[in-house]
Coordinates of N, CA and C in Angstrom, one line a residue:
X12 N 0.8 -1.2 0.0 CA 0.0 0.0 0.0 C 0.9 1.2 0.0
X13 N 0.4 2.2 -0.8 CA 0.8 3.3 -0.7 C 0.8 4.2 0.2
X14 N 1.6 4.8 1.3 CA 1.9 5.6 2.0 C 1.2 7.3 1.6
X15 N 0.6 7.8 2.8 CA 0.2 9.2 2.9 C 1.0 10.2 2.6
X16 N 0.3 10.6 1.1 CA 0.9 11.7 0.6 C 1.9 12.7 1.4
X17 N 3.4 13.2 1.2 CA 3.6 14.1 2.5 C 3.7 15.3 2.1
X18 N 3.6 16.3 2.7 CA 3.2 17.5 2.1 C 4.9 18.6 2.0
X19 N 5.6 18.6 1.0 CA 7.0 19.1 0.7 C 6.8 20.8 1.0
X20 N 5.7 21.1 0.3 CA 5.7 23.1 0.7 C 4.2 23.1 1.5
X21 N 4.0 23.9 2.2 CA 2.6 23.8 2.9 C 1.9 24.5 1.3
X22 N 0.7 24.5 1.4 CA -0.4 25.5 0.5 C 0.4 27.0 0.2
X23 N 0.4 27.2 -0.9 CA 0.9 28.7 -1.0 C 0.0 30.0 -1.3
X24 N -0.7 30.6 -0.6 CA -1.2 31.6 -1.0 C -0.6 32.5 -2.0
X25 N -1.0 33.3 -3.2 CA -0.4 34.0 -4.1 C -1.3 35.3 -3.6
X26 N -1.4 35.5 -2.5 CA -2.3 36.8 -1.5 C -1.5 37.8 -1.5
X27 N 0.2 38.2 -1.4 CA 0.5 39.7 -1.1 C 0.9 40.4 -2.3
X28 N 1.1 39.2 -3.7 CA 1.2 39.5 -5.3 C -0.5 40.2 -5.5
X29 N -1.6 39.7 -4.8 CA -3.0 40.2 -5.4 C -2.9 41.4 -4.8
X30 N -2.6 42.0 -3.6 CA -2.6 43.2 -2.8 C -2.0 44.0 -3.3
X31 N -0.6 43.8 -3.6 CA 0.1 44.8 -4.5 C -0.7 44.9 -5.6
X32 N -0.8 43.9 -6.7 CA -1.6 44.7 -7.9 C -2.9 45.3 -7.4
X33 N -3.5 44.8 -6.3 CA -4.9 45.6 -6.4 C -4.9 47.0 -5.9
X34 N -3.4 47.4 -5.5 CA -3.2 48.7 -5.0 C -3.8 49.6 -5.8
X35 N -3.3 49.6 -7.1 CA -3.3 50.2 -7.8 C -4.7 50.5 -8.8
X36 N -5.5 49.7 -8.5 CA -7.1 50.1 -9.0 C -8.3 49.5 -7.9
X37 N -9.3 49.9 -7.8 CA -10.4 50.1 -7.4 C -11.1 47.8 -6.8
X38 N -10.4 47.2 -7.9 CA -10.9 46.2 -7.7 C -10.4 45.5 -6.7
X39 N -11.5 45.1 -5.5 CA -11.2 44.3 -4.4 C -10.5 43.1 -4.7
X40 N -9.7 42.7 -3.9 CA -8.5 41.6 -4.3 C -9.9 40.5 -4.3
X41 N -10.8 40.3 -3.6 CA -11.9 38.7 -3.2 C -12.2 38.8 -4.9
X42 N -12.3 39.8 -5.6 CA -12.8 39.9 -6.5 C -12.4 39.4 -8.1
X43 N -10.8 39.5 -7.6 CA -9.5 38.3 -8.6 C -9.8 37.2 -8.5
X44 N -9.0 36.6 -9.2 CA -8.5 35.4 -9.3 C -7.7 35.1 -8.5
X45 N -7.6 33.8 -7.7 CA -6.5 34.0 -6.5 C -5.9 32.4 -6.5
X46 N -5.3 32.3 -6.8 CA -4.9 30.5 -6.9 C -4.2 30.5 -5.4
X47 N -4.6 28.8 -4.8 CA -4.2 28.3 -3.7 C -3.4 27.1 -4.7
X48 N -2.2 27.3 -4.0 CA -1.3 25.7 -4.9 C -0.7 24.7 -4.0
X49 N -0.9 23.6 -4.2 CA -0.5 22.6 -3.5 C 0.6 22.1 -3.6
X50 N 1.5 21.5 -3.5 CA 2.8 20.4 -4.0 C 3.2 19.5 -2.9
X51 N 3.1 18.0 -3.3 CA 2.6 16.8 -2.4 C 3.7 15.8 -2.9
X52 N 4.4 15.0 -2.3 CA 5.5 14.1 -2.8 C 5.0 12.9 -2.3
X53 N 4.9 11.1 -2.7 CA 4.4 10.3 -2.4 C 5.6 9.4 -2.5
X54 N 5.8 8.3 -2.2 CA 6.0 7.2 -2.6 C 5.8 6.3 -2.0
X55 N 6.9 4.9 -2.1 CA 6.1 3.7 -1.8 C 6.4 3.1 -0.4
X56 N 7.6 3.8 0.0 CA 8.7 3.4 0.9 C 8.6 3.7 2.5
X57 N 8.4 3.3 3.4 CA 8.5 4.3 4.9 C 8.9 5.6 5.3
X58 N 8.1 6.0 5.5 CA 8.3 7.6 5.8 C 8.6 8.2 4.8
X59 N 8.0 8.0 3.5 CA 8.4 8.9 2.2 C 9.7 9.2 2.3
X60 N 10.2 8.1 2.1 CA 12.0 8.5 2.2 C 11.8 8.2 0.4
X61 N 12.7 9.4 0.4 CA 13.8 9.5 -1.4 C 15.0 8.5 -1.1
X62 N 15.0 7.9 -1.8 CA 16.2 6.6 -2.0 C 16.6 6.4 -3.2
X63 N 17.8 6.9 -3.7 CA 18.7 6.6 -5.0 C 17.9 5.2 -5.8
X64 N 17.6 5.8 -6.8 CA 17.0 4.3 -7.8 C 16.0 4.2 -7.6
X65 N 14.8 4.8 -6.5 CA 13.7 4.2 -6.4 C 12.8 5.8 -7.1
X66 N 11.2 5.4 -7.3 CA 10.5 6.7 -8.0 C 9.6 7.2 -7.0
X67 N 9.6 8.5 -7.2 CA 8.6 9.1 -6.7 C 7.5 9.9 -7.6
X68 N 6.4 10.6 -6.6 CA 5.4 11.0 -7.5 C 5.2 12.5 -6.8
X69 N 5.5 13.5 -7.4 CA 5.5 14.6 -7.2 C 3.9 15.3 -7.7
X70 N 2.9 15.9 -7.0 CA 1.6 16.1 -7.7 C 1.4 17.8 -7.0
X71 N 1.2 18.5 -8.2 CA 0.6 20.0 -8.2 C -0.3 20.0 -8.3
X72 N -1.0 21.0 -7.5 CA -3.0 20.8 -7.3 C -2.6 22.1 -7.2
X73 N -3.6 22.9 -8.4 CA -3.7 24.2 -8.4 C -5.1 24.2 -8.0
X74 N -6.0 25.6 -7.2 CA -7.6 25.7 -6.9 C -7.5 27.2 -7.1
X75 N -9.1 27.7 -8.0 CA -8.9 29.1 -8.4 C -9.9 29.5 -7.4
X76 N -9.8 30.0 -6.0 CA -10.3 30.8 -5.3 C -11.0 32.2 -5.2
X77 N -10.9 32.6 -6.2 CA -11.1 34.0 -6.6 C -12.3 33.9 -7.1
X78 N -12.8 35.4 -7.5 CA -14.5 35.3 -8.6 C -13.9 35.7 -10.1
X79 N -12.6 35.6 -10.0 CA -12.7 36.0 -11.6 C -11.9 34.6 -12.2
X80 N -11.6 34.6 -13.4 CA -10.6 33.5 -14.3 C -9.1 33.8 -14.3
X81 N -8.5 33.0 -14.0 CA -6.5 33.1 -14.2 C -6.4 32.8 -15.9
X82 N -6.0 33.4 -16.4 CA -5.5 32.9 -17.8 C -3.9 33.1 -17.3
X83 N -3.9 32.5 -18.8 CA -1.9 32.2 -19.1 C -1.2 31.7 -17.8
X84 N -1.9 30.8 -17.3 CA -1.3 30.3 -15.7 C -0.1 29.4 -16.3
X85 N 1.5 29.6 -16.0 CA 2.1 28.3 -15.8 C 3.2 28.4 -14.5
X86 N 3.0 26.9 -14.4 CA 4.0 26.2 -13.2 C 5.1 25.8 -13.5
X87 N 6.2 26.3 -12.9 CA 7.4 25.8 -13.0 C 8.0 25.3 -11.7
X88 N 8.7 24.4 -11.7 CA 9.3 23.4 -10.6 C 10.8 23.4 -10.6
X89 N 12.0 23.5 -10.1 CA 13.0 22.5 -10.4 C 13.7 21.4 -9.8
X90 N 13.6 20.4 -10.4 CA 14.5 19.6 -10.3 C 15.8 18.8 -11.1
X91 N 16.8 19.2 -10.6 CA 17.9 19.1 -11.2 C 18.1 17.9 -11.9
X92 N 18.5 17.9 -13.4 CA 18.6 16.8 -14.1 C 19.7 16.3 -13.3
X93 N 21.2 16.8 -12.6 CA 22.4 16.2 -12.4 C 21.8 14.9 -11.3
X94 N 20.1 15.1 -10.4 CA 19.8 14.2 -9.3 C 18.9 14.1 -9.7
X95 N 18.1 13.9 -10.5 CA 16.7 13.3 -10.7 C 16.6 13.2 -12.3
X96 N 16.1 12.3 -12.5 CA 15.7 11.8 -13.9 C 13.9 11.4 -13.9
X97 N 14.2 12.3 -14.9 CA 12.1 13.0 -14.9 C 11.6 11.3 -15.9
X98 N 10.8 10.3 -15.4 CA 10.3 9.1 -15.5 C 9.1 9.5 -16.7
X99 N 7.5 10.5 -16.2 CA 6.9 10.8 -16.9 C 6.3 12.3 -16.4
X100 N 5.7 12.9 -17.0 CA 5.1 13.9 -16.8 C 5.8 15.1 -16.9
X101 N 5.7 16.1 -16.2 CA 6.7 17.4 -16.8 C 6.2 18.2 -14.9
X102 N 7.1 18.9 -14.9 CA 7.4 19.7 -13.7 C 7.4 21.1 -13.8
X103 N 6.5 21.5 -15.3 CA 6.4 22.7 -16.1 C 5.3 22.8 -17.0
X104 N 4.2 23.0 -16.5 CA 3.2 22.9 -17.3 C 2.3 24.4 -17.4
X105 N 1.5 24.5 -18.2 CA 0.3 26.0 -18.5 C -0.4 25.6 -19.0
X106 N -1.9 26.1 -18.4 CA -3.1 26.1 -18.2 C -3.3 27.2 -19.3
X107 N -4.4 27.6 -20.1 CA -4.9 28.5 -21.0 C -5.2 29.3 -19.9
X108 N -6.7 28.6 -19.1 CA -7.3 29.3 -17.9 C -7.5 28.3 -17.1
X109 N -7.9 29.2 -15.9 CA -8.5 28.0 -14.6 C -9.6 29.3 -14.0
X110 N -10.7 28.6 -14.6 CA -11.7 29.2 -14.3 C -12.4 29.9 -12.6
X111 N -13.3 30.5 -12.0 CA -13.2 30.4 -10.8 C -13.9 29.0 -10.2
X112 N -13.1 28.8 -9.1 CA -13.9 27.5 -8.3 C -13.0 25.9 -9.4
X113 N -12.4 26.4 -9.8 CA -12.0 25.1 -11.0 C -10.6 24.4 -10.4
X114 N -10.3 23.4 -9.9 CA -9.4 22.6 -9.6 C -8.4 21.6 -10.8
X115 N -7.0 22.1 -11.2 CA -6.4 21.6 -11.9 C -5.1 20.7 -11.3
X116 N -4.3 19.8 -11.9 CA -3.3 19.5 -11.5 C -2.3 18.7 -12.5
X117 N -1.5 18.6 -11.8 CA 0.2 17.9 -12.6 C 0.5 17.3 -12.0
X118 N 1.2 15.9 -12.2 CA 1.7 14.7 -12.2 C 3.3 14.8 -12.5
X119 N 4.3 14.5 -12.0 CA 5.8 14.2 -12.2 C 6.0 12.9 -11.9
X120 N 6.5 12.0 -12.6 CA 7.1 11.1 -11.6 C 9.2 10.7 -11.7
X121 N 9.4 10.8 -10.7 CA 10.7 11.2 -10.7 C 11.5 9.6 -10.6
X122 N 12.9 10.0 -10.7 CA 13.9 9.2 -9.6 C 14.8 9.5 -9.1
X123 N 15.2 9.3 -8.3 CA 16.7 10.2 -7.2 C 17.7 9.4 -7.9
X124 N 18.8 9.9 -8.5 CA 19.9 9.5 -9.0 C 21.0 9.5 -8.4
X125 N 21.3 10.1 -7.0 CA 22.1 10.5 -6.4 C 21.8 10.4 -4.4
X126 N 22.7 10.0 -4.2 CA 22.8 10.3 -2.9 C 22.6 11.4 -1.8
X127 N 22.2 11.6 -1.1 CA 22.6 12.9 -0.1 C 21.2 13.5 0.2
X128 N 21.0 14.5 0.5 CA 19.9 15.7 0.8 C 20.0 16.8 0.3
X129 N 18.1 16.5 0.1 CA 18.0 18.1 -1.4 C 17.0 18.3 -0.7
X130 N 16.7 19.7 -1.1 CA 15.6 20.3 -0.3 C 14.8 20.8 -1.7
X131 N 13.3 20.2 -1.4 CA 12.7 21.0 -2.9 C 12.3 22.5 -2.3
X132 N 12.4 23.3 -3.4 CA 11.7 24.5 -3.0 C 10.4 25.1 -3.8
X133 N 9.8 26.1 -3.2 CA 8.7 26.5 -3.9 C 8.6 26.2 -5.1
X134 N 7.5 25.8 -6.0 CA 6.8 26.0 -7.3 C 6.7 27.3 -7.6
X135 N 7.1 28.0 -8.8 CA 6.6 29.3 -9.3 C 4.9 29.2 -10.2
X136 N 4.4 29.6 -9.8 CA 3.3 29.9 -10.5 C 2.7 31.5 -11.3
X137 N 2.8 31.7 -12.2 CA 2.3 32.9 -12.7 C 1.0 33.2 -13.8
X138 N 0.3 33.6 -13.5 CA -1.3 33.9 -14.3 C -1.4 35.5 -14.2
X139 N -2.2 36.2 -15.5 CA -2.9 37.0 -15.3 C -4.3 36.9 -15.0
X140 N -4.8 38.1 -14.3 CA -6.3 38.0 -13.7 C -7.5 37.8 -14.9
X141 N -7.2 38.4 -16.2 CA -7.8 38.4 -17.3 C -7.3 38.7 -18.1
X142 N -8.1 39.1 -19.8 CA -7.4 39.3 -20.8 C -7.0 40.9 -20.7
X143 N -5.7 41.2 -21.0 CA -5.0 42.5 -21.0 C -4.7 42.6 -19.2
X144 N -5.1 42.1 -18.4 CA -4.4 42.4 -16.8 C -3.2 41.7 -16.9
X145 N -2.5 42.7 -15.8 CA -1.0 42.8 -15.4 C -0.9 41.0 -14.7
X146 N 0.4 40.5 -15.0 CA 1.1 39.2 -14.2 C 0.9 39.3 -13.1
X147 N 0.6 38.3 -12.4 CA 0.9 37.9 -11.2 C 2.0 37.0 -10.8
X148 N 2.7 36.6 -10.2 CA 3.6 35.7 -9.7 C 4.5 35.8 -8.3

């Protein structure tokens, strides 16, 4: 059996990117597009240990929280080709749109090539609020 997902970055709010751009005009940030992003690491092993030669499953759950639509959303990840060899999926994907209330996601599945301790870091995510509004990220 597969072991419980473990959670590598907690949920990332993209909340003080909406503040700053809402500075600058009249529309209430509740009123954006507001993506909550997830990034979850799995495998098969005790205590989700990363172990040279064996795969993991890396999964991005994007949720559009906002009342408007994110267009041109993409996700970037890294993990270094010199310690992981990407098995299927991609660690770099874009969405057209993610509508409000709409839940999207990404699949990686990896393998540790190497020895030692890596620390993953944040996912970048970047969308505009609509057509012709300013980036977020």
């Amino acid at each position: 059996a597969k072991s419980v997902a473990k959670t590598l970055a907690a949920a990332v709010l993209l909340f003080a990117a909406h503040c700053v751009s809402a500075e600058s005009d009249s529309e209430p940030v509740s009123e954006r597009a507001l993506l909550l992003v997830h990034k979850s690491l799995e495998t098969s092993l005790a205590n989700n240990a990363l172990v040279k030669n064996h795969n993991f499953t890396v999964t991005y759950t994007i949720v559009n929280k906002g009342a408007e639509d994110a267009v041109d959303v993409e996700l970037r990840d890294d993990w270094p080709s010199v310690s992981f060899d990407v098995l299927s999926g991609s660690s770099n994907n874009s969405w057209p749109v993610i509508t409000s209330g709409q839940e999207v996601s990404a699949v990686v599945v990896l393998q540790a090539k190497t020895e030692g301790t890596f620390t993953s870091s944040r996912a970048v995510v970047e969308y505009s609020h609509g057509a012709g509004e300013e980036q977020v990220d």
